[in-house]
XYZ file of C-alpha atoms in Angstrom:
559
model
C -23.907 12.507 -39.742
C -21.369 9.856 -40.630
C -20.556 7.180 -38.077
C -16.915 8.236 -38.028
C -17.837 11.827 -37.320
C -20.250 10.740 -34.580
C -17.643 8.541 -32.916
C -15.072 11.341 -33.039
C -17.560 13.772 -31.508
C -18.350 11.345 -28.702
C -14.683 10.627 -28.062
C -13.793 14.313 -28.249
C -16.586 15.215 -25.882
C -15.522 12.525 -23.431
C -11.921 13.697 -23.513
C -13.033 17.278 -22.966
C -15.108 16.247 -19.962
C -12.156 14.280 -18.557
C -9.864 17.243 -19.103
C -12.323 19.625 -17.456
C -12.722 17.272 -14.495
C -8.940 16.918 -14.246
C -8.434 20.683 -14.437
C -11.118 21.195 -11.776
C -9.530 18.522 -9.622
C -6.085 20.121 -9.960
C -6.871 23.819 -10.097
C -10.414 24.134 -8.823
C -11.070 26.155 -5.707
C -9.979 24.786 -2.346
C -12.756 23.246 -0.329
C -13.949 24.986 2.834
C -12.060 24.523 6.087
C -13.959 22.102 8.305
C -14.077 23.199 11.939
C -13.388 20.064 13.972
C -11.130 18.590 16.649
C -9.000 16.967 13.931
C -8.505 20.142 11.858
C -8.861 23.329 13.887
C -8.522 21.520 17.251
C -10.978 23.978 18.803
C -14.556 24.245 17.605
C -15.415 27.496 19.404
C -15.478 30.452 19.798
C -16.010 31.319 16.131
C -15.472 34.514 14.163
C -18.014 35.968 11.777
C -16.298 34.050 8.934
C -17.065 30.749 10.673
C -13.440 30.017 11.639
C -12.064 29.629 15.155
C -11.213 32.796 17.084
C -7.975 31.571 18.675
C -7.279 34.935 20.323
C -10.565 34.935 22.200
C -10.109 31.271 23.082
C -6.727 31.997 24.695
C -8.102 34.916 26.697
C -10.888 32.699 28.024
C -8.463 29.875 28.895
C -5.974 32.155 30.646
C -8.604 34.045 32.605
C -10.728 31.065 33.614
C -11.230 30.938 37.378
C -8.942 33.921 38.111
C -10.607 36.488 40.342
C -9.131 39.952 40.986
C -8.534 38.978 44.619
C -6.370 36.013 43.536
C -4.713 37.634 40.521
C -1.023 38.344 41.192
C -0.912 40.367 37.970
C -2.715 43.239 39.724
C -0.021 44.037 42.345
C 2.573 43.303 39.658
C 1.060 45.961 37.358
C 0.720 48.409 40.250
C 4.393 47.896 41.150
C 5.744 48.231 37.608
C 3.198 50.499 35.901
C 2.977 50.982 32.954
C 4.853 47.666 32.718
C 5.832 48.246 29.099
C 2.260 48.783 27.903
C 1.647 51.375 25.195
C -0.749 54.185 26.243
C -3.488 52.940 23.910
C -3.249 49.421 25.392
C -3.321 50.396 29.067
C -7.105 50.835 29.497
C -8.034 47.608 27.714
C -5.562 45.569 29.790
C -6.818 47.147 33.025
C -10.387 46.353 32.009
C -9.431 42.758 31.238
C -7.905 42.164 34.686
C -10.604 44.245 36.439
C -8.366 46.840 38.055
C -8.488 50.648 38.015
C -5.738 52.239 35.977
C -2.887 53.319 38.309
C -2.564 57.086 38.707
C 1.221 57.078 39.063
C 4.206 55.238 37.654
C 5.669 52.178 39.351
C 9.316 51.334 39.862
C 11.976 52.413 37.408
C 14.424 50.096 35.717
C 17.586 49.644 37.740
C 19.443 50.303 34.498
C 17.423 53.492 33.879
C 18.757 57.015 33.500
C 17.958 58.046 37.083
C 20.108 55.368 38.736
C 22.874 55.727 36.151
C 23.138 59.478 36.608
C 23.381 59.153 40.389
C 26.131 56.567 40.167
C 28.115 58.521 37.557
C 27.939 61.648 39.737
C 29.066 59.665 42.784
C 31.921 57.971 40.901
C 33.210 61.311 39.655
C 33.074 62.657 43.215
C 34.978 59.643 44.568
C 37.725 60.064 41.996
C 37.614 63.869 41.785
C 41.315 64.271 42.615
C 42.432 61.818 39.938
C 40.110 63.377 37.373
C 41.352 66.898 38.210
C 44.962 65.770 37.946
C 44.235 64.255 34.546
C 45.212 60.790 35.716
C 41.858 59.380 34.642
C 38.969 60.523 32.498
C 35.571 61.319 34.042
C 33.260 58.349 34.436
C 30.396 57.760 31.987
C 27.133 55.827 31.899
C 28.806 52.628 30.728
C 30.775 52.577 33.983
C 27.561 52.995 35.954
C 26.070 50.006 34.115
C 29.058 47.878 35.155
C 28.615 48.932 38.783
C 24.890 48.112 38.713
C 25.605 44.688 37.194
C 28.101 44.008 39.963
C 25.561 45.009 42.633
C 22.975 42.786 40.975
C 25.403 39.851 40.872
C 27.187 39.859 44.264
C 26.595 40.972 47.866
C 27.473 44.608 48.599
C 26.922 47.252 51.274
C 25.369 50.689 51.495
C 28.743 52.153 52.395
C 30.272 50.753 49.213
C 27.598 52.198 46.913
C 25.421 54.845 48.639
C 23.640 56.211 45.534
C 22.262 52.832 44.487
C 21.235 52.022 48.070
C 19.358 55.333 48.227
C 17.689 54.608 44.885
C 16.564 51.193 46.169
C 15.114 52.865 49.264
C 12.932 54.957 46.963
C 11.642 51.795 45.274
C 10.491 50.315 48.607
C 6.745 51.019 48.097
C 6.844 49.351 44.690
C 8.787 46.367 46.030
C 6.198 46.019 48.784
C 3.580 45.686 46.027
C 5.631 42.937 44.412
C 5.718 41.107 47.744
C 1.904 41.034 47.667
C 2.194 38.575 44.782
C 3.172 35.897 47.322
C -0.392 35.937 48.652
C -2.065 35.678 45.237
C -1.709 32.183 43.737
C -3.039 32.873 40.211
C -2.042 35.093 37.308
C -3.936 36.550 34.366
C -2.373 39.290 32.253
C -3.390 38.892 28.594
C -1.377 40.345 25.739
C -3.018 43.476 24.281
C -2.865 41.685 20.916
C -5.406 39.160 22.189
C -7.821 41.854 23.312
C -8.073 43.725 20.018
C -9.601 42.888 16.602
C -7.375 40.465 14.710
C -4.691 42.374 12.835
C -2.312 39.648 11.700
C -0.701 36.351 12.568
C -1.102 35.139 16.136
C 2.620 34.382 15.960
C 3.290 38.117 15.935
C 1.399 38.979 19.136
C 3.059 41.419 21.527
C 4.295 40.442 24.983
C 4.910 43.944 26.291
C 4.702 43.152 30.006
C 7.136 40.226 29.918
C 10.294 42.339 29.694
C 9.205 44.425 32.679
C 9.254 41.205 34.742
C 13.004 41.061 34.190
C 13.340 44.696 35.284
C 11.274 44.076 38.407
C 13.305 41.051 39.399
C 16.591 42.907 38.935
C 15.482 45.448 41.527
C 14.436 42.665 43.920
C 17.732 40.843 43.515
C 19.868 43.974 43.837
C 18.187 44.715 47.165
C 18.557 41.085 48.260
C 22.295 41.263 47.532
C 22.491 44.508 49.540
C 20.745 42.804 52.432
C 23.113 39.830 52.267
C 26.047 42.238 52.264
C 24.606 43.981 55.339
C 23.992 40.689 57.188
C 20.188 40.788 56.948
C 19.440 37.211 55.842
C 15.711 37.163 56.621
C 15.072 40.379 54.720
C 17.214 39.061 51.871
C 15.141 35.866 51.780
C 11.935 37.916 51.582
C 13.186 39.492 48.346
C 14.543 36.202 46.965
C 11.283 34.420 47.782
C 9.359 37.044 45.825
C 11.820 36.594 42.964
C 10.930 32.889 42.938
C 7.227 33.735 43.129
C 7.611 36.105 40.171
C 9.000 33.210 38.140
C 5.882 31.154 38.907
C 3.315 33.859 38.132
C 2.614 33.763 34.416
C -0.341 33.075 32.177
C -1.526 29.494 31.996
C -1.453 28.368 29.298
C 1.464 30.644 28.438
C 3.381 31.407 25.292
C 6.730 29.642 24.987
C 8.576 32.984 25.005
C 6.742 33.903 28.208
C 7.689 30.568 29.793
C 11.330 30.930 28.772
C 11.413 34.310 30.539
C 9.903 32.680 33.642
C 12.628 30.020 33.526
C 15.282 32.738 33.266
C 13.739 34.489 36.277
C 13.920 31.277 38.293
C 17.547 30.774 37.281
C 18.373 34.215 38.671
C 16.429 33.497 41.861
C 18.397 30.245 42.254
C 21.693 32.119 41.973
C 20.575 34.644 44.583
C 19.539 31.882 46.983
C 22.925 30.211 46.502
C 24.557 33.498 47.590
C 22.372 33.615 50.689
C 23.126 30.006 51.648
C 26.821 30.505 50.989
C 26.888 33.550 53.270
C 26.468 31.330 56.348
C 23.995 33.835 57.821
C 20.906 31.589 57.895
C 19.843 30.145 61.228
C 17.945 26.864 61.534
C 14.542 28.577 61.590
C 15.224 30.444 58.351
C 16.637 27.308 56.720
C 13.458 25.443 57.652
C 11.382 28.250 56.125
C 13.415 28.162 52.900
C 13.185 24.370 52.790
C 9.404 24.480 53.215
C 9.001 27.091 50.492
C 11.131 25.199 47.949
C 9.324 21.938 48.708
C 6.005 23.597 47.848
C 7.299 25.564 44.855
C 5.732 24.062 41.714
C 8.323 22.748 39.244
C 8.536 24.355 35.829
C 6.460 21.952 33.737
C 4.282 24.168 31.544
C 6.013 23.579 28.204
C 3.955 20.529 27.258
C 0.713 22.410 27.857
C 2.022 25.408 25.923
C 2.748 23.135 22.960
C -0.717 21.638 23.225
C -2.446 25.025 23.319
C -0.758 28.344 22.595
C 1.913 27.048 20.212
C -0.564 24.734 18.481
C -2.990 27.608 17.982
C -0.212 29.802 16.621
C 0.698 27.080 14.128
C -2.894 26.425 13.087
C -3.605 30.148 12.858
C -0.573 30.595 10.592
C -1.653 27.661 8.408
C -5.196 29.006 8.081
C -4.016 32.548 7.429
C -1.702 31.620 4.552
C -4.597 29.830 2.869
C -7.158 32.596 3.409
C -5.102 35.804 3.453
C -2.976 36.774 0.461
C -0.436 38.695 2.549
C -0.047 36.249 5.425
C 2.410 33.907 3.680
C 4.715 36.792 2.834
C 4.465 38.015 6.446
C 5.291 34.567 7.771
C 8.237 33.882 5.455
C 10.260 36.669 3.919
C 11.862 34.789 1.025
C 11.706 34.721 -2.782
C 7.927 34.359 -2.732
C 7.856 30.581 -3.265
C 5.782 29.993 -0.157
C 3.375 32.785 -1.024
C 3.002 31.384 -4.555
C 2.401 27.872 -3.305
C -0.244 29.097 -0.868
C -2.163 30.741 -3.723
C -2.545 27.415 -5.550
C -5.663 25.460 -4.503
C -4.863 22.726 -1.992
C -6.582 20.556 0.586
C -6.479 22.798 3.621
C -8.107 20.257 5.893
C -5.441 17.601 5.324
C -2.850 20.309 6.003
C -4.455 21.100 9.368
C -4.882 17.420 10.257
C -1.175 16.709 9.686
C -0.105 19.765 11.689
C -2.323 18.690 14.576
C -0.910 15.172 14.483
C 2.601 16.513 14.874
C 1.620 18.783 17.770
C 0.040 15.719 19.414
C 3.342 13.874 19.143
C 5.396 16.787 20.464
C 3.076 17.350 23.386
C 3.134 13.672 24.320
C 6.938 13.602 24.146
C 7.430 16.600 26.438
C 4.847 15.290 28.904
C 6.911 12.150 29.640
C 8.165 12.396 33.233
C 11.089 9.997 32.912
C 13.871 12.191 31.488
C 15.576 9.309 29.657
C 12.348 8.271 27.910
C 11.504 11.903 27.202
C 14.851 12.374 25.458
C 14.255 9.354 23.238
C 10.804 10.615 22.268
C 11.894 14.198 21.573
C 14.937 13.033 19.598
C 12.650 10.896 17.417
C 10.311 13.823 16.756
C 13.292 16.018 15.902
C 14.604 13.405 13.486
C 11.184 13.091 11.850
C 11.007 16.866 11.418
C 14.349 16.853 9.628
C 13.173 14.012 7.389
C 9.978 15.922 6.689
C 11.949 18.975 5.578
C 14.026 16.832 3.192
C 11.011 14.955 1.819
C 9.326 18.202 0.876
C 12.027 18.811 -1.722
C 11.948 15.357 -3.354
C 10.843 15.177 -7.026
C 8.120 12.643 -6.262
C 6.604 14.829 -3.577
C 6.685 17.922 -5.775
C 5.299 16.022 -8.781
C 2.434 14.670 -6.714
C 1.682 18.184 -5.490
C 1.214 19.296 -9.111
C -1.639 16.892 -9.811
C -3.384 16.587 -6.427
C -4.821 19.122 -4.022
C -4.488 16.553 -1.268
C -0.806 16.041 -2.092
C -0.325 19.808 -2.086
C -1.994 19.996 1.331
C 0.376 17.303 2.588
C 3.362 19.134 1.118
C 2.398 22.483 2.620
C 1.884 20.862 6.030
C 5.398 19.395 5.803
C 6.877 22.753 4.906
C 5.041 24.573 7.687
C 5.990 21.957 10.264
C 9.624 22.068 9.178
C 9.654 25.865 9.425
C 7.718 26.409 12.644
C 8.527 23.491 14.899
C 12.200 22.342 15.044
C 13.232 24.897 17.708
C 10.124 24.061 19.718
C 11.487 20.633 20.589
C 14.451 22.250 22.358
C 12.322 24.085 24.924
C 12.153 21.156 27.319
C 15.867 21.414 28.167
C 15.729 24.805 29.982
C 12.781 23.541 31.991
C 14.685 20.397 33.026
C 17.785 22.419 33.885
C 16.096 24.878 36.229
C 14.142 22.121 37.986
C 17.393 20.290 38.690
C 18.963 23.521 39.977
C 16.133 23.820 42.495
C 16.737 20.184 43.490
C 20.429 20.932 44.098
C 19.513 23.971 46.191
C 17.133 21.908 48.288
C 20.019 19.543 49.031
C 22.216 22.578 49.749
C 19.683 23.718 52.372
C 19.939 20.280 54.020
C 23.731 20.515 53.944
C 23.567 23.909 55.699
C 21.293 22.422 58.364
C 23.776 19.613 58.893
C 26.635 22.076 59.211
C 24.742 24.125 61.811
C 24.152 21.018 63.909
C 27.535 19.288 63.560
C 29.917 22.124 62.755
C 30.864 20.959 59.267
C 29.473 19.466 56.080
C 28.966 15.665 55.940
C 31.506 13.417 54.255
C 28.769 11.712 52.238
C 25.165 12.328 51.210
C 24.335 8.999 52.836
C 24.481 10.835 56.160
C 21.444 12.863 55.047
C 19.430 9.834 53.982
C 17.567 9.489 57.282
C 16.499 13.152 57.412
C 15.456 13.849 53.795
C 13.415 12.183 51.107
C 15.807 9.828 49.296
C 14.315 10.892 45.944
C 15.838 14.324 46.546
C 19.309 12.775 46.504
C 18.841 10.890 43.224
C 20.517 12.019 40.011
C 17.663 12.529 37.497
C 20.000 11.704 34.606
C 21.548 8.531 35.970
C 20.692 5.470 38.018
C 22.765 6.803 40.875
C 22.909 9.328 43.670
C 23.877 12.952 43.136
C 27.656 13.349 42.978
C 28.983 14.893 46.181
C 32.485 15.547 47.451
C 33.512 17.346 50.603
C 36.065 19.975 49.554
C 37.073 22.151 52.507
C 35.941 24.697 53.333
C 32.882 23.799 51.224
C 31.760 21.035 48.885
C 31.092 20.001 45.301
C 27.571 18.826 44.443
C 26.472 18.006 40.930
C 24.270 15.977 38.626
C 24.810 14.790 35.096
C 22.991 16.658 32.350
C 21.527 16.066 28.896
C 24.452 14.024 27.532
C 24.244 11.646 30.536
C 28.062 11.729 30.837
C 29.919 12.418 34.081
C 32.127 15.420 33.296
C 33.675 15.449 36.766
C 31.902 18.552 37.954
C 32.589 20.685 34.877
C 29.617 23.011 34.664
C 27.372 23.348 31.633
C 27.484 27.103 32.337
C 31.229 27.140 31.673
C 32.207 28.735 34.980
C 33.408 25.627 36.844
C 35.905 23.077 35.503
C 36.690 19.885 37.353
C 34.675 21.129 40.289
C 36.677 24.353 40.690
C 35.744 27.906 39.802
C 37.459 29.446 36.807
C 39.140 32.812 37.107
C 37.745 35.787 35.200
C 40.548 35.374 32.678
C 39.600 31.841 31.745
C 35.907 31.532 30.830
C 34.841 28.504 28.844
C 31.652 26.924 27.551
C 30.705 23.292 28.075
C 27.114 22.959 26.793
C 27.106 19.228 27.560
C 28.657 19.594 31.003
C 27.168 18.823 34.412
C 24.830 20.905 36.581
C 27.088 21.956 39.422
C 26.815 23.621 42.809
C 30.222 24.530 44.236
C 30.529 26.168 47.660
C 32.067 28.510 48.576
C 31.130 30.869 45.759
C 33.713 33.315 44.355
C 33.850 36.484 46.415
C 33.712 39.740 44.464
C 33.031 43.235 45.705
C 32.104 46.671 44.435
C 35.411 47.973 45.807
C 37.366 45.585 43.576
C 35.402 46.788 40.579
C 36.071 50.440 41.432
C 39.781 49.756 41.856
C 39.765 48.028 38.467
C 38.028 51.049 36.923
C 40.695 53.317 38.341
C 43.521 51.143 37.024
C 41.961 50.715 33.575
C 41.257 54.419 33.155
C 44.772 55.270 34.297
C 46.209 52.855 31.715
C 44.104 54.457 28.995
C 45.552 57.887 29.841
C 49.163 56.757 29.689
């Protein structure tokens, strides 16, 4: 063989080897996922494929240390059975919480057909003469829904709405079961999705029993408003207290959706307590009882743990699934298939998981900061970094690097997943802050009612309460100052700043109070950056006013 031919063969062989190595490096199979704290966060329990069983891990975390005797989920299920559970899921959930399957149904929804039909029948009887004369049309279910909403929102009496009062009487045994939750400090009620063989993304798990919590609380609150209307403050407080307890009884760690529902339940309980305090019916003993309960009520502070556990596991599960299951990427993102195509290309799955974990670490740390000003700075920075991450994913340099490197592709996919899954997560701390401040304002309101009972009127300044309450209770959490308070006969204006840290003069973030005064029904507004406001007295509305409005509206429609 000639030297030239030999050299060319050697060079050609070397180039071929380099090309093969390069092709393997670029397009060779992805390496195995390493189970470790840095990648999968959990290292057990494991599935048969050697990867973490996040569903089983969550069940074990949520059920740890919860005995049937302490589990508030058991009387809750008995009161609301089947609590939204599908028939095929009922036995496995009962087995998980160690309770026999109830033999009969629990309470109905207050918005259900039974209550609607009764109210429609009653309304048509009340306005029978007008209907017969053709002045108005017969009432329908939508009118019954309006009546129920009114009864759920404001004090009323049995005389004003007998059919709903009778319906609530029938729910008494179920409500008594709900009251048993007050004596059970823990809660374990796993999603059926966690108890069955894995069928898809953890992100898609069902939370069937969560909606029934809203239904249960509506019945509690409607009866509490009836009891306020009938001058039964202690009985009303029993129902409101259970409404607060219901907001505290949820899985720990919980899903963010589950926690947001719990926050909404506490918001409703706060509004009901405001109605009770505003009624002027509470004596000093009851006020002391309410004060003691609120002082011991745990604040809503589960979001940071949810980010560190349930939400992290959902994110990691999604990341692992798109790299091991051909259909998971399409299930996660319903777009032009770009994500699914990218997931099919070999990439460094471990670097992807490491980067996702690092971001969850940052988010968890930010939400765990107790000082609200420092927390805002930290969460704003994470939010800004997420936006930058989403933009960087699209840059030519990033995409070019992803072509030639599995590691770069792993980095790119982690950026895309983080940008898709996490931006809204950083907003969850705000509802938690808001409801905690509302409870703080109500605790001050209880002290103001005590003062009024003793002296005959509200104080001119919060300084007059300083010797009888913890001074920290009077501090504005969003400013280096005291809560804003102004005596406005016959009541008062009490408020704190909110997330924008600007004094809006008592204009509520809920849009129902402007400048410290209630808006009329004809002038609603929205001020998302407004203050958190408590304004007594509350607007007085009654079922009778609603019925008169119905009559007038229906008469107008017939003209």
